[in-house]
Coordinates of C-alpha atoms in Angstrom, one line a residue:
M1 CA -15.3 0.5 38.2
S2 CA -11.3 0.9 37.2
E3 CA -10.5 3.8 34.4
Q4 CA -11.4 1.2 31.7
E5 CA -15.5 0.4 32.3
A6 CA -17.1 -2.7 31.4
P7 CA -19.1 -3.1 28.3
A8 CA -22.2 -1.4 28.2
G9 CA -25.1 -3.4 26.9
L10 CA -23.0 -6.8 27.6
P11 CA -23.8 -9.7 29.9
V12 CA -20.9 -10.5 31.5
F13 CA -20.2 -14.3 30.0
E14 CA -20.9 -13.0 26.8
S15 CA -18.4 -9.8 27.5
I16 CA -15.5 -12.0 28.4
R17 CA -16.0 -14.8 25.9
R18 CA -15.6 -11.3 23.6
Q19 CA -12.1 -10.7 25.4
L20 CA -10.5 -14.3 25.4
S21 CA -8.2 -13.4 22.1
E22 CA -7.1 -10.2 24.0
M23 CA -6.4 -11.9 27.6
S24 CA -2.9 -12.9 28.2
A25 CA -2.5 -17.6 28.4
A26 CA -4.0 -17.8 32.7
E27 CA -6.8 -15.2 32.3
R28 CA -7.8 -17.1 29.7
K29 CA -8.1 -20.3 32.2
V30 CA -10.2 -18.5 34.3
A31 CA -12.6 -17.2 31.8
R32 CA -12.2 -20.8 30.6
T33 CA -14.0 -22.2 34.0
L34 CA -16.6 -19.4 33.8
L35 CA -17.2 -20.3 31.0
G36 CA -17.7 -23.6 31.0
G37 CA -17.8 -24.4 34.3
P38 CA -21.4 -24.8 36.9
A39 CA -22.9 -21.5 36.9
A40 CA -22.5 -20.8 40.2
T41 CA -18.8 -21.1 39.7
G42 CA -19.0 -16.9 39.6
L43 CA -20.2 -16.7 43.2
A44 CA -16.8 -18.7 44.4
S45 CA -14.2 -16.7 46.8
S46 CA -11.3 -15.6 44.7
T47 CA -8.9 -18.3 46.1
K48 CA -11.5 -20.6 45.2
L49 CA -12.0 -20.2 41.8
A50 CA -7.9 -19.2 41.3
R51 CA -7.9 -22.9 42.1
L52 CA -10.4 -24.0 39.8
A53 CA -8.5 -22.8 37.0
Q54 CA -4.6 -23.7 38.4
V55 CA -3.7 -20.2 38.4
S56 CA -2.3 -17.6 40.8
G57 CA -4.9 -15.7 43.4
P58 CA -3.3 -12.3 41.1
T59 CA -4.8 -13.4 38.2
V60 CA -8.2 -14.0 38.9
I61 CA -7.6 -10.5 40.5
R62 CA -5.4 -9.8 36.3
F63 CA -9.1 -10.7 34.5
V64 CA -11.8 -8.7 36.4
N65 CA -9.8 -5.9 35.7
H66 CA -9.2 -6.7 32.7
L67 CA -13.5 -7.3 32.0
G68 CA -13.1 -3.5 33.7
Y69 CA -13.8 -4.5 37.2
A70 CA -11.9 -2.7 40.4
T71 CA -12.6 -5.3 42.1
Y72 CA -14.0 -8.7 43.1
A73 CA -17.1 -7.7 45.0
D74 CA -17.7 -5.9 41.7
F75 CA -17.3 -9.0 39.2
Q76 CA -19.8 -11.1 41.3
D77 CA -22.6 -7.9 41.8
A78 CA -22.2 -7.6 38.4
V79 CA -22.9 -12.0 37.6
K80 CA -24.6 -12.3 40.6
G81 CA -28.2 -12.1 38.4
E82 CA -26.9 -14.1 35.5
V83 CA -25.7 -16.7 37.5
V84 CA -29.4 -17.1 38.8
A85 CA -31.1 -16.0 35.2
R86 CA -28.8 -19.4 34.8
V87 CA -30.9 -21.9 36.3
T88 CA -34.0 -20.3 37.0
T89 CA -36.9 -22.6 35.9
P90 CA -40.5 -21.4 34.3
V91 CA -42.0 -23.0 37.2
E92 CA -39.9 -20.1 39.6
L93 CA -40.7 -17.4 37.1
Y94 CA -44.3 -18.3 36.4
P95 CA -46.2 -16.5 39.6
E96 CA -44.6 -12.9 37.9
A97 CA -46.4 -13.5 34.9
P98 CA -48.4 -10.5 34.3
S99 CA -52.2 -11.6 33.9
A100 CA -54.2 -10.5 30.3
G101 CA -55.1 -7.0 30.1
G102 CA -56.6 -4.9 27.5
G103 CA -53.4 -4.1 26.0
A104 CA -52.0 -8.1 26.7
L105 CA -51.4 -8.4 22.3
D106 CA -49.7 -4.8 22.2
D107 CA -47.6 -5.1 25.1
F108 CA -46.7 -8.5 23.7
S109 CA -45.1 -7.3 20.5
A110 CA -43.6 -4.9 22.3
T111 CA -42.1 -6.7 24.2
L112 CA -40.8 -9.4 21.0
G113 CA -40.0 -7.3 19.2
S114 CA -37.4 -5.4 21.7
A115 CA -35.5 -8.3 22.6
I116 CA -35.5 -8.4 18.1
S117 CA -34.0 -5.6 18.0
D118 CA -31.7 -5.9 20.9
T119 CA -30.9 -8.9 19.9
L120 CA -29.4 -8.0 16.8
N121 CA -27.9 -4.7 18.2
R122 CA -26.3 -6.9 20.5
L123 CA -25.2 -10.1 17.6
S124 CA -20.9 -10.0 17.4
P125 CA -20.9 -9.4 13.2
E126 CA -17.6 -10.7 14.0
D127 CA -18.6 -14.4 15.6
L128 CA -21.9 -14.1 12.5
A129 CA -19.6 -14.3 10.0
A130 CA -17.6 -16.5 10.9
A131 CA -20.9 -19.0 10.9
G132 CA -21.5 -17.6 7.6
E133 CA -17.5 -18.5 6.8
L134 CA -18.0 -21.9 7.8
L135 CA -21.7 -23.0 6.5
A136 CA -21.1 -21.8 3.3
D137 CA -18.0 -24.2 3.0
P138 CA -18.6 -27.0 0.7
R139 CA -16.3 -29.5 1.8
R140 CA -18.0 -29.3 5.3
K141 CA -20.5 -31.5 6.5
V142 CA -22.6 -29.7 8.7
L143 CA -24.6 -31.2 11.6
V144 CA -27.6 -29.8 13.2
F145 CA -29.2 -30.4 16.2
G146 CA -30.6 -28.7 19.7
G147 CA -32.6 -29.9 23.2
W148 CA -36.1 -30.7 24.6
F149 CA -38.1 -27.1 22.7
S150 CA -34.9 -25.9 21.2
S151 CA -35.2 -28.8 17.8
S152 CA -37.8 -26.9 16.3
L153 CA -35.0 -24.8 15.4
A154 CA -32.3 -26.8 14.3
R155 CA -35.1 -28.7 12.5
H156 CA -35.3 -25.2 10.3
L157 CA -32.2 -24.3 10.2
A158 CA -31.7 -27.6 9.2
A159 CA -33.9 -27.8 6.6
M160 CA -32.6 -24.2 5.1
L161 CA -29.6 -25.7 4.2
Q162 CA -30.0 -28.8 2.8
E163 CA -31.7 -26.2 0.2
L164 CA -28.7 -24.3 -0.2
R165 CA -25.4 -26.9 -0.7
P166 CA -25.0 -30.4 0.5
G167 CA -24.1 -32.4 3.0
V168 CA -26.0 -30.5 6.0
E169 CA -28.6 -33.1 8.3
F170 CA -30.5 -32.6 10.9
I171 CA -29.5 -35.4 14.4
D172 CA -32.4 -36.0 16.6
E173 CA -32.6 -36.9 19.7
A174 CA -32.0 -40.5 18.9
R175 CA -29.1 -41.8 20.7
T176 CA -28.4 -44.9 17.5
Q177 CA -28.4 -41.3 15.2
R178 CA -26.0 -39.1 17.2
V179 CA -23.8 -42.1 18.0
A180 CA -23.3 -42.6 14.0
A181 CA -22.8 -39.0 14.0
L182 CA -20.0 -39.0 16.1
C183 CA -18.7 -41.7 14.6
D184 CA -18.3 -39.6 11.6
A185 CA -16.7 -36.2 13.3
D186 CA -13.6 -35.2 11.6
K187 CA -12.2 -32.0 11.3
R188 CA -13.9 -31.1 8.0
T189 CA -17.1 -31.6 10.0
I190 CA -19.1 -28.5 11.8
A191 CA -22.0 -28.6 14.2
V192 CA -24.1 -26.6 14.9
A193 CA -25.8 -26.7 18.5
F194 CA -28.9 -24.7 19.7
D195 CA -28.8 -24.9 23.8
F196 CA -30.6 -22.6 25.9
R197 CA -30.4 -21.8 30.0
R198 CA -31.5 -24.9 31.8
Y199 CA -29.0 -26.1 29.5
E200 CA -29.7 -30.2 28.0
A201 CA -26.7 -32.2 29.8
E202 CA -27.2 -34.4 26.0
T203 CA -26.8 -30.8 23.7
E204 CA -23.5 -30.6 26.0
K205 CA -22.5 -34.5 25.5
L206 CA -23.0 -34.3 21.9
G207 CA -21.0 -31.1 20.7
R208 CA -18.1 -31.7 23.4
A209 CA -18.0 -35.0 21.6
L210 CA -17.6 -33.5 18.4
V211 CA -15.7 -31.1 19.3
D212 CA -13.1 -33.6 20.4
Q213 CA -13.2 -35.1 17.0
G214 CA -11.9 -32.0 15.4
A215 CA -15.1 -30.4 14.9
K216 CA -16.2 -26.3 14.9
L217 CA -19.1 -25.8 16.8
V218 CA -21.6 -23.0 15.8
L219 CA -23.4 -22.3 19.1
F220 CA -27.0 -20.9 19.2
T221 CA -27.9 -19.9 23.2
D222 CA -29.2 -17.6 25.4
P223 CA -27.4 -14.3 26.8
W224 CA -26.2 -16.4 29.8
L225 CA -24.3 -18.3 27.7
S226 CA -24.7 -22.0 27.0
P227 CA -21.4 -24.0 29.1
L228 CA -20.8 -25.1 25.1
A229 CA -19.7 -21.7 25.2
D230 CA -16.2 -22.2 25.6
V231 CA -15.2 -25.2 23.1
A232 CA -17.3 -22.6 20.3
S233 CA -15.6 -21.2 17.1
A234 CA -18.4 -18.4 16.4
V235 CA -21.8 -18.0 19.5
L236 CA -25.0 -16.8 18.7
P237 CA -26.6 -15.5 21.8
A238 CA -30.0 -14.2 21.7
S239 CA -32.7 -12.9 24.4
V240 CA -35.0 -15.7 25.0
G241 CA -37.0 -13.5 28.1
T242 CA -40.6 -12.7 28.0
P243 CA -43.5 -11.9 30.6
R244 CA -44.9 -14.7 30.2
P245 CA -43.2 -18.6 32.1
F246 CA -42.2 -20.3 28.7
E247 CA -39.3 -18.9 26.3
S248 CA -39.2 -17.0 23.5
Y249 CA -37.5 -18.2 20.1
V250 CA -38.7 -15.7 17.9
S251 CA -35.5 -13.7 18.9
S252 CA -32.9 -16.9 18.0
M253 CA -35.5 -17.4 14.3
A254 CA -34.5 -13.8 13.6
V255 CA -31.1 -15.5 14.3
V256 CA -31.1 -18.0 12.5
E257 CA -32.6 -16.2 9.1
A258 CA -29.5 -13.9 9.5
L259 CA -27.4 -16.1 9.4
T260 CA -29.0 -18.3 6.4
A261 CA -29.3 -15.0 4.6
R262 CA -25.8 -14.7 5.2
V263 CA -25.0 -18.5 3.8
V264 CA -26.9 -17.1 0.4
D265 CA -24.4 -14.0 0.1
L266 CA -21.0 -15.7 0.3
T267 CA -22.4 -18.8 -1.7
S268 CA -24.4 -17.2 -4.7
A269 CA -24.0 -19.2 -7.6
A270 CA -23.7 -21.8 -6.5
S271 CA -26.7 -22.0 -3.9
R272 CA -29.0 -20.5 -6.3
A273 CA -27.9 -23.6 -8.6
R274 CA -29.1 -26.0 -5.7
F275 CA -31.8 -24.3 -4.7
E276 CA -33.2 -24.2 -8.4
R277 CA -32.0 -28.2 -9.0
Y278 CA -34.0 -28.7 -5.0
G279 CA -36.9 -26.8 -6.5
S280 CA -37.1 -29.3 -9.7
F281 CA -37.4 -32.7 -7.7
V282 CA -39.9 -31.0 -4.8
D283 CA -42.1 -30.9 -8.3
T284 CA -41.8 -33.8 -8.6
L285 CA -42.5 -35.8 -5.4
V286 CA -44.4 -33.2 -3.7
P287 CA -47.5 -33.3 -6.1
H288 CA -49.9 -30.8 -4.6
W289 CA -47.5 -28.3 -5.6
E290 CA -48.2 -29.1 -9.4
Y291 CA -51.5 -29.3 -8.3
R292 CA -51.6 -25.7 -6.7
R293 CA -50.1 -24.2 -10.1
G294 CA -52.6 -25.8 -12.4
I295 CA -55.0 -23.7 -10.3
D296 CA -52.8 -20.7 -9.9
T297 CA -52.6 -20.7 -14.6
A298 CA -56.1 -21.6 -15.0
E299 CA -58.4 -19.7 -17.5
P300 CA -61.6 -18.4 -15.3
G301 CA -64.3 -20.6 -16.2
S302 CA -62.2 -23.5 -17.2
G303 CA -63.8 -25.9 -15.1
A304 CA -60.0 -26.1 -12.3
P305 CA -61.3 -27.2 -8.6
S306 CA -61.5 -24.2 -6.7

């Protein structure tokens, strides 16, 4: 390694993204080629990477030196594991899943707790602040979408934001809805995408198309970064690995909660007024809430249903 050590604890792709503003224009071309290209781009020779990025060979070497690697070989050694992790499938992970033992629940709790802690400790305060500022602006409309499993996270975030501010829409997988959302997008639009490894082409297509229309993109992803990271205004990565073949979105949910709390802090009085107004309509349109309230306020022995 060089005198400037590579950032400890940060995945290589996340380190690249965070240092974009410190790089020369030519070095940023290399960075964006790696962030937005196929997973294996980082395993290409320095000559091929230079050709893909349309820069000189020495620029690629300066790029890896900027990251803290003495040689291109050092950089490739660091990036290899992340490239493999990016493309590993659940089927490939399945044989590695240990069988449940007597302490399985405690072990699982420790794993998830560690994942949440690592995620929040590594989260960029600048990215969280940028995402919060974008979502707190009532002049902007917000479109939230995800993939096969991550749509559940997207729906949850959209539901919470709808209670805090106007102009929030969850975009499902229906192509008609996605086309309509794209048609209406402009520079006042904030797109929030959830995209995790085995990154989904449909999510990337919509995200890039919205950015092309002028939208700002907030990206929830994993430590290896969705290809959308190269066009995002804020990137919020979270740990997803568990001892089982299924990815865990627990850490991403923690980031969702942290971002929502940030929006509440930034909007304060306005979001409280919206929250109260929202609650009044819930009382009007959801009868079981009033029914439950009647139980809570009933006098003992009054005959209220139980």
